[in-house]
Amino acid sequence: MTGPHHALTEPASDAAIDTACRVLRLPTMRAQFADTVARAEREHLSYRGFLAELLMAECEDRDRRRSERRIRAAGFPRQKWLSDFDYTANASVTPALINNLATCEWVKKGEPLCLIGDSGTGKSHLLIGLGAAAAMGGFRVRYVLAAKLVNELVEAADDKQLTKTIARYGRVDLLCIDELGYLELDRRGAEMLFQVLTEREEKNSVAIASNESFGGWTKTFTDPRLCAAIVDRLTFNGTIIETGTESYRLARTKARQQGSDK
């Protein structure tokens, strides 16, 4: 049996709470405890209200830290958010469609997404922005350049690690492949990429950005039947967004130059 409980002094209580927060790994409660106590006393919060404030702060901060970890794990080359996308510069992209995709229902259903358009039309911005939205929404996301992915698969095959590497790319909820169509792939590389897509088919989502329309993909995937199979994997039950041909990056640069010439 334990002995009778003695009332702790305030300093002893504070020290006990600080220690307990460290032992239980509650860094936000530990950091915000003193301020929350002061506010509770000022606003005459009940014990329940005071405890709820501390617990909610810990939960919110934990969610934020998880989201940040998922964003880092995705491997995005730079930060791009959907809220920063300039719809006025690209009439081909409608806010309603992007807002619908930002709900991540398509990721939940394992559906594909294709962003097709010329350089500077916002494909990568949308790819990274939608990937970031998925990561913030609790999904595991991985971003990779198409050429880098194929090189990694070829090296894995040479090291007899191909099955493990394909499985790793198969596990994430959303795989974002950028710059597909920039380089011609040999048959071996194309077949390995096809294996990754097959591993994910109708289970986990793939989003790609390409500067080539599907008709031009035979330059990347030189085997016509393999090319058709890859297009089929990436479009079945999916969403296709054409970002157009006019580069707003180029337009912005020209506008700046004209402004400086005046």
Tab-separated table of C-alpha atoms in Angstrom:
chain	number	residue	atom	x	y	z
A	1	MET	CA	0.000	0.000	0.000
A	2	THR	CA	1.155	3.493	-0.735
A	3	GLY	CA	1.465	6.067	2.015
A	4	PRO	CA	-0.786	9.109	2.381
A	5	HIS	CA	-0.443	11.784	-0.342
A	6	HIS	CA	1.062	15.028	0.863
A	7	ALA	CA	0.261	18.295	-0.899
A	8	LEU	CA	3.256	19.379	-2.988
A	9	THR	CA	4.532	22.903	-2.936
A	10	GLU	CA	4.155	24.821	-6.204
A	11	PRO	CA	7.875	24.540	-7.107
A	12	ALA	CA	7.783	20.796	-6.378
A	13	SER	CA	4.592	20.431	-8.478
A	14	ASP	CA	6.189	22.318	-11.368
A	15	ALA	CA	9.299	20.125	-11.184
A	16	ALA	CA	7.179	16.936	-11.082
A	17	ILE	CA	5.121	18.065	-14.097
A	18	ASP	CA	8.276	19.006	-16.026
A	19	THR	CA	9.810	15.588	-15.326
A	20	ALA	CA	6.596	13.741	-16.199
A	21	CYS	CA	6.300	15.611	-19.526
A	22	ARG	CA	9.872	14.606	-20.408
A	23	VAL	CA	9.334	10.971	-19.411
A	24	LEU	CA	6.020	10.780	-21.319
A	25	ARG	CA	7.473	12.680	-24.307
A	26	LEU	CA	5.015	15.577	-24.218
A	27	PRO	CA	7.238	18.471	-25.354
A	28	THR	CA	4.419	20.879	-26.211
A	29	MET	CA	2.693	20.427	-22.855
A	30	ARG	CA	6.044	20.953	-21.174
A	31	ALA	CA	6.735	24.121	-23.179
A	32	GLN	CA	3.245	25.616	-22.830
A	33	PHE	CA	2.456	24.565	-19.257
A	34	ALA	CA	3.475	27.805	-17.497
A	35	ASP	CA	1.636	30.055	-20.000
A	36	THR	CA	-1.464	27.863	-19.882
A	37	VAL	CA	-1.481	27.922	-16.051
A	38	ALA	CA	-1.265	31.731	-16.089
A	39	ARG	CA	-4.104	31.970	-18.639
A	40	ALA	CA	-6.235	29.439	-16.735
A	41	GLU	CA	-5.886	31.518	-13.588
A	42	ARG	CA	-6.686	34.763	-15.448
A	43	GLU	CA	-9.701	33.324	-17.273
A	44	HIS	CA	-10.870	31.104	-14.366
A	45	LEU	CA	-10.740	27.925	-16.454
A	46	SER	CA	-12.086	24.752	-14.860
A	47	TYR	CA	-9.719	21.829	-14.256
A	48	ARG	CA	-11.284	20.101	-17.267
A	49	GLY	CA	-10.841	23.189	-19.448
A	50	PHE	CA	-7.220	23.600	-18.386
A	51	LEU	CA	-6.407	19.931	-19.110
A	52	ALA	CA	-8.241	20.073	-22.462
A	53	GLU	CA	-6.205	23.135	-23.523
A	54	LEU	CA	-2.911	21.374	-22.789
A	55	LEU	CA	-3.900	18.089	-24.437
A	56	MET	CA	-5.251	19.793	-27.581
A	57	ALA	CA	-2.046	21.827	-27.923
A	58	GLU	CA	0.011	18.610	-27.706
A	59	CYS	CA	-2.176	16.841	-30.291
A	60	GLU	CA	-2.081	19.775	-32.738
A	61	ASP	CA	1.676	20.111	-32.450
A	62	ARG	CA	2.143	16.368	-32.877
A	63	ASP	CA	0.037	16.448	-36.075
A	64	ARG	CA	2.110	19.365	-37.364
A	65	ARG	CA	5.378	17.532	-36.655
A	66	ARG	CA	4.085	14.385	-38.400
A	67	SER	CA	3.100	16.437	-41.452
A	68	GLU	CA	6.530	18.060	-41.537
A	69	ARG	CA	8.187	14.619	-41.361
A	70	ARG	CA	6.028	13.339	-44.243
A	71	ILE	CA	6.883	16.439	-46.315
A	72	ARG	CA	10.628	15.853	-45.669
A	73	ALA	CA	10.324	12.125	-46.431
A	74	ALA	CA	8.647	12.906	-49.782
A	75	GLY	CA	11.902	14.382	-51.079
A	76	PHE	CA	10.426	17.426	-52.850
A	77	PRO	CA	13.210	19.504	-54.467
A	78	ARG	CA	11.586	22.778	-53.334
A	79	GLN	CA	8.486	23.985	-51.532
A	80	LYS	CA	5.458	24.567	-53.739
A	81	TRP	CA	1.971	25.059	-52.331
A	82	LEU	CA	-1.332	24.973	-54.195
A	83	SER	CA	-2.293	28.268	-52.531
A	84	ASP	CA	0.583	29.956	-54.436
A	85	PHE	CA	-0.460	28.725	-57.894
A	86	ASP	CA	-1.229	31.598	-60.283
A	87	TYR	CA	-4.479	30.632	-62.038
A	88	THR	CA	-4.656	33.999	-63.809
A	89	ALA	CA	-1.427	33.140	-65.659
A	90	ASN	CA	-2.752	29.761	-66.820
A	91	ALA	CA	-6.394	29.656	-67.896
A	92	SER	CA	-5.995	25.962	-68.818
A	93	VAL	CA	-6.046	25.013	-65.127
A	94	THR	CA	-9.287	25.538	-63.197
A	95	PRO	CA	-9.253	26.186	-59.424
A	96	ALA	CA	-12.324	23.957	-58.934
A	97	LEU	CA	-10.516	20.909	-60.359
A	98	ILE	CA	-7.363	21.514	-58.296
A	99	ASN	CA	-9.391	22.142	-55.135
A	100	ASN	CA	-11.194	18.848	-55.754
A	101	LEU	CA	-7.861	17.031	-56.165
A	102	ALA	CA	-6.574	18.711	-52.991
A	103	THR	CA	-9.151	16.699	-50.997
A	104	CYS	CA	-6.959	13.659	-51.880
A	105	GLU	CA	-9.951	11.383	-52.616
A	106	TRP	CA	-8.082	10.204	-55.731
A	107	VAL	CA	-5.109	9.199	-53.555
A	108	LYS	CA	-7.435	7.340	-51.194
A	109	LYS	CA	-8.864	5.446	-54.205
A	110	GLY	CA	-5.427	4.744	-55.719
A	111	GLU	CA	-6.203	6.630	-58.950
A	112	PRO	CA	-3.556	8.127	-61.281
A	113	LEU	CA	-3.023	11.758	-62.274
A	114	CYS	CA	-1.291	13.066	-65.392
A	115	LEU	CA	-0.117	16.663	-65.821
A	116	ILE	CA	0.771	17.300	-69.454
A	117	GLY	CA	2.137	20.562	-70.847
A	118	ASP	CA	5.146	22.525	-71.991
A	119	SER	CA	7.934	23.754	-69.710
A	120	GLY	CA	6.985	26.716	-67.542
A	121	THR	CA	3.235	26.012	-67.520
A	122	GLY	CA	3.040	24.965	-63.865
A	123	LYS	CA	3.177	21.157	-64.086
A	124	SER	CA	5.844	20.674	-61.424
A	125	HIS	CA	4.234	23.294	-59.191
A	126	LEU	CA	0.938	21.378	-59.294
A	127	LEU	CA	2.683	18.004	-58.920
A	128	ILE	CA	4.607	19.128	-55.825
A	129	GLY	CA	1.653	21.103	-54.463
A	130	LEU	CA	-0.727	18.140	-54.735
A	131	GLY	CA	1.953	15.851	-53.310
A	132	ALA	CA	2.407	18.220	-50.368
A	133	ALA	CA	-1.382	18.337	-49.835
A	134	ALA	CA	-1.423	14.525	-49.715
A	135	ALA	CA	1.477	14.462	-47.235
A	136	MET	CA	-0.298	17.022	-45.039
A	137	GLY	CA	-3.407	14.855	-45.291
A	138	GLY	CA	-1.619	11.876	-43.743
A	139	PHE	CA	-0.528	9.974	-46.886
A	140	ARG	CA	2.988	8.658	-47.525
A	141	VAL	CA	4.363	10.472	-50.579
A	142	ARG	CA	7.541	10.129	-52.633
A	143	TYR	CA	8.733	12.548	-55.331
A	144	VAL	CA	11.324	11.507	-57.906
A	145	LEU	CA	12.559	12.592	-61.330
A	146	ALA	CA	11.816	9.972	-63.983
A	147	ALA	CA	15.475	9.677	-65.051
A	148	LYS	CA	16.623	9.319	-61.426
A	149	LEU	CA	14.015	6.618	-60.780
A	150	VAL	CA	15.072	4.615	-63.825
A	151	ASN	CA	18.778	4.950	-62.937
A	152	GLU	CA	18.010	3.756	-59.403
A	153	LEU	CA	16.103	0.749	-60.764
A	154	VAL	CA	18.930	-0.180	-63.151
A	155	GLU	CA	21.516	0.047	-60.343
A	156	ALA	CA	19.244	-2.002	-58.065
A	157	ALA	CA	18.923	-4.685	-60.751
A	158	ASP	CA	22.722	-4.814	-61.133
A	159	ASP	CA	23.005	-5.213	-57.335
A	160	LYS	CA	20.223	-7.851	-57.295
A	161	GLN	CA	18.068	-5.464	-55.227
A	162	LEU	CA	15.395	-4.749	-57.857
A	163	THR	CA	12.511	-6.557	-56.106
A	164	LYS	CA	13.225	-4.727	-52.853
A	165	THR	CA	13.473	-1.335	-54.619
A	166	ILE	CA	10.232	-1.850	-56.566
A	167	ALA	CA	8.499	-2.904	-53.335
A	168	ARG	CA	9.758	0.269	-51.607
A	169	TYR	CA	8.288	2.443	-54.347
A	170	GLY	CA	5.150	0.308	-54.259
A	171	ARG	CA	4.497	0.992	-50.577
A	172	VAL	CA	4.019	4.768	-50.648
A	173	ASP	CA	0.452	6.030	-51.062
A	174	LEU	CA	1.391	8.529	-53.787
A	175	LEU	CA	4.384	8.350	-56.124
A	176	CYS	CA	5.068	11.642	-57.939
A	177	ILE	CA	7.199	11.179	-61.079
A	178	ASP	CA	8.419	14.445	-62.607
A	179	GLU	CA	9.929	15.158	-66.022
A	180	LEU	CA	8.644	11.991	-67.669
A	181	GLY	CA	9.225	12.281	-71.410
A	182	TYR	CA	12.365	14.444	-71.286
A	183	LEU	CA	14.721	11.558	-72.046
A	184	GLU	CA	14.573	8.485	-74.242
A	185	LEU	CA	14.664	5.310	-72.152
A	186	ASP	CA	16.202	2.064	-73.353
A	187	ARG	CA	13.999	-1.007	-73.281
A	188	ARG	CA	15.469	-2.279	-70.005
A	189	GLY	CA	14.846	1.008	-68.192
A	190	ALA	CA	11.344	1.325	-69.640
A	191	GLU	CA	10.452	-2.224	-68.570
A	192	MET	CA	11.625	-1.547	-65.016
A	193	LEU	CA	9.561	1.631	-64.845
A	194	PHE	CA	6.608	-0.408	-66.101
A	195	GLN	CA	7.180	-2.874	-63.239
A	196	VAL	CA	6.923	-0.032	-60.711
A	197	LEU	CA	3.661	1.145	-62.291
A	198	THR	CA	2.294	-2.406	-62.368
A	199	GLU	CA	3.191	-2.889	-58.695
A	200	ARG	CA	1.067	0.170	-57.870
A	201	GLU	CA	-1.794	-0.408	-60.323
A	202	GLU	CA	-5.263	0.216	-58.809
A	203	LYS	CA	-3.741	0.051	-55.296
A	204	ASN	CA	-1.675	3.203	-54.841
A	205	SER	CA	-1.690	6.432	-56.828
A	206	VAL	CA	0.874	7.633	-59.348
A	207	ALA	CA	1.042	11.277	-60.430
A	208	ILE	CA	3.259	12.219	-63.367
A	209	ALA	CA	4.288	15.467	-65.030
A	210	SER	CA	5.344	15.328	-68.688
A	211	ASN	CA	6.202	17.870	-71.361
A	212	GLU	CA	5.053	15.415	-74.050
A	213	SER	CA	1.479	14.593	-75.018
A	214	PHE	CA	0.731	10.854	-74.928
A	215	GLY	CA	1.192	10.659	-78.712
A	216	GLY	CA	4.813	11.733	-78.283
A	217	TRP	CA	5.661	9.175	-75.620
A	218	THR	CA	7.001	6.763	-78.239
A	219	LYS	CA	10.134	8.952	-78.204
A	220	THR	CA	10.612	8.042	-74.519
A	221	PHE	CA	9.310	4.473	-74.650
A	222	THR	CA	10.508	3.258	-78.019
A	223	ASP	CA	8.633	-0.074	-77.895
A	224	PRO	CA	5.076	0.817	-79.078
A	225	ARG	CA	3.339	-1.972	-77.133
A	226	LEU	CA	5.191	-1.135	-73.912
A	227	CYS	CA	4.406	2.551	-74.470
A	228	ALA	CA	0.693	1.770	-74.888
A	229	ALA	CA	0.712	-0.370	-71.724
A	230	ILE	CA	2.369	2.420	-69.708
A	231	VAL	CA	-0.122	5.024	-70.990
A	232	ASP	CA	-2.929	2.624	-70.070
A	233	ARG	CA	-1.564	2.213	-66.508
A	234	LEU	CA	-1.282	5.987	-66.059
A	235	THR	CA	-4.689	6.958	-67.436
A	236	PHE	CA	-7.132	4.208	-66.378
A	237	ASN	CA	-9.701	5.791	-64.008
A	238	GLY	CA	-7.374	8.776	-63.746
A	239	THR	CA	-7.399	12.545	-64.169
A	240	ILE	CA	-5.581	14.254	-67.040
A	241	ILE	CA	-4.772	17.952	-66.774
A	242	GLU	CA	-3.323	19.760	-69.778
A	243	THR	CA	-1.432	22.820	-68.564
A	244	GLY	CA	-1.008	24.191	-72.105
A	245	THR	CA	1.856	25.429	-74.217
A	246	GLU	CA	2.448	29.027	-73.092
A	247	SER	CA	5.161	29.363	-70.482
A	248	TYR	CA	4.153	31.908	-67.847
A	249	ARG	CA	7.723	31.816	-66.522
A	250	LEU	CA	8.878	33.045	-69.946
A	251	ALA	CA	6.026	35.583	-70.116
A	252	ARG	CA	6.969	36.951	-66.677
A	253	THR	CA	10.639	37.259	-67.691
A	254	LYS	CA	9.684	39.119	-70.896
A	255	ALA	CA	7.379	41.446	-68.947
A	256	ARG	CA	10.185	42.240	-66.491
A	257	GLN	CA	12.613	42.935	-69.351
A	258	GLN	CA	10.135	45.209	-71.130
A	259	GLY	CA	9.552	47.067	-67.879
A	260	SER	CA	13.269	47.637	-67.366
A	261	ASP	CA	13.723	48.803	-70.997
A	262	LYS	CA	11.252	51.679	-70.522
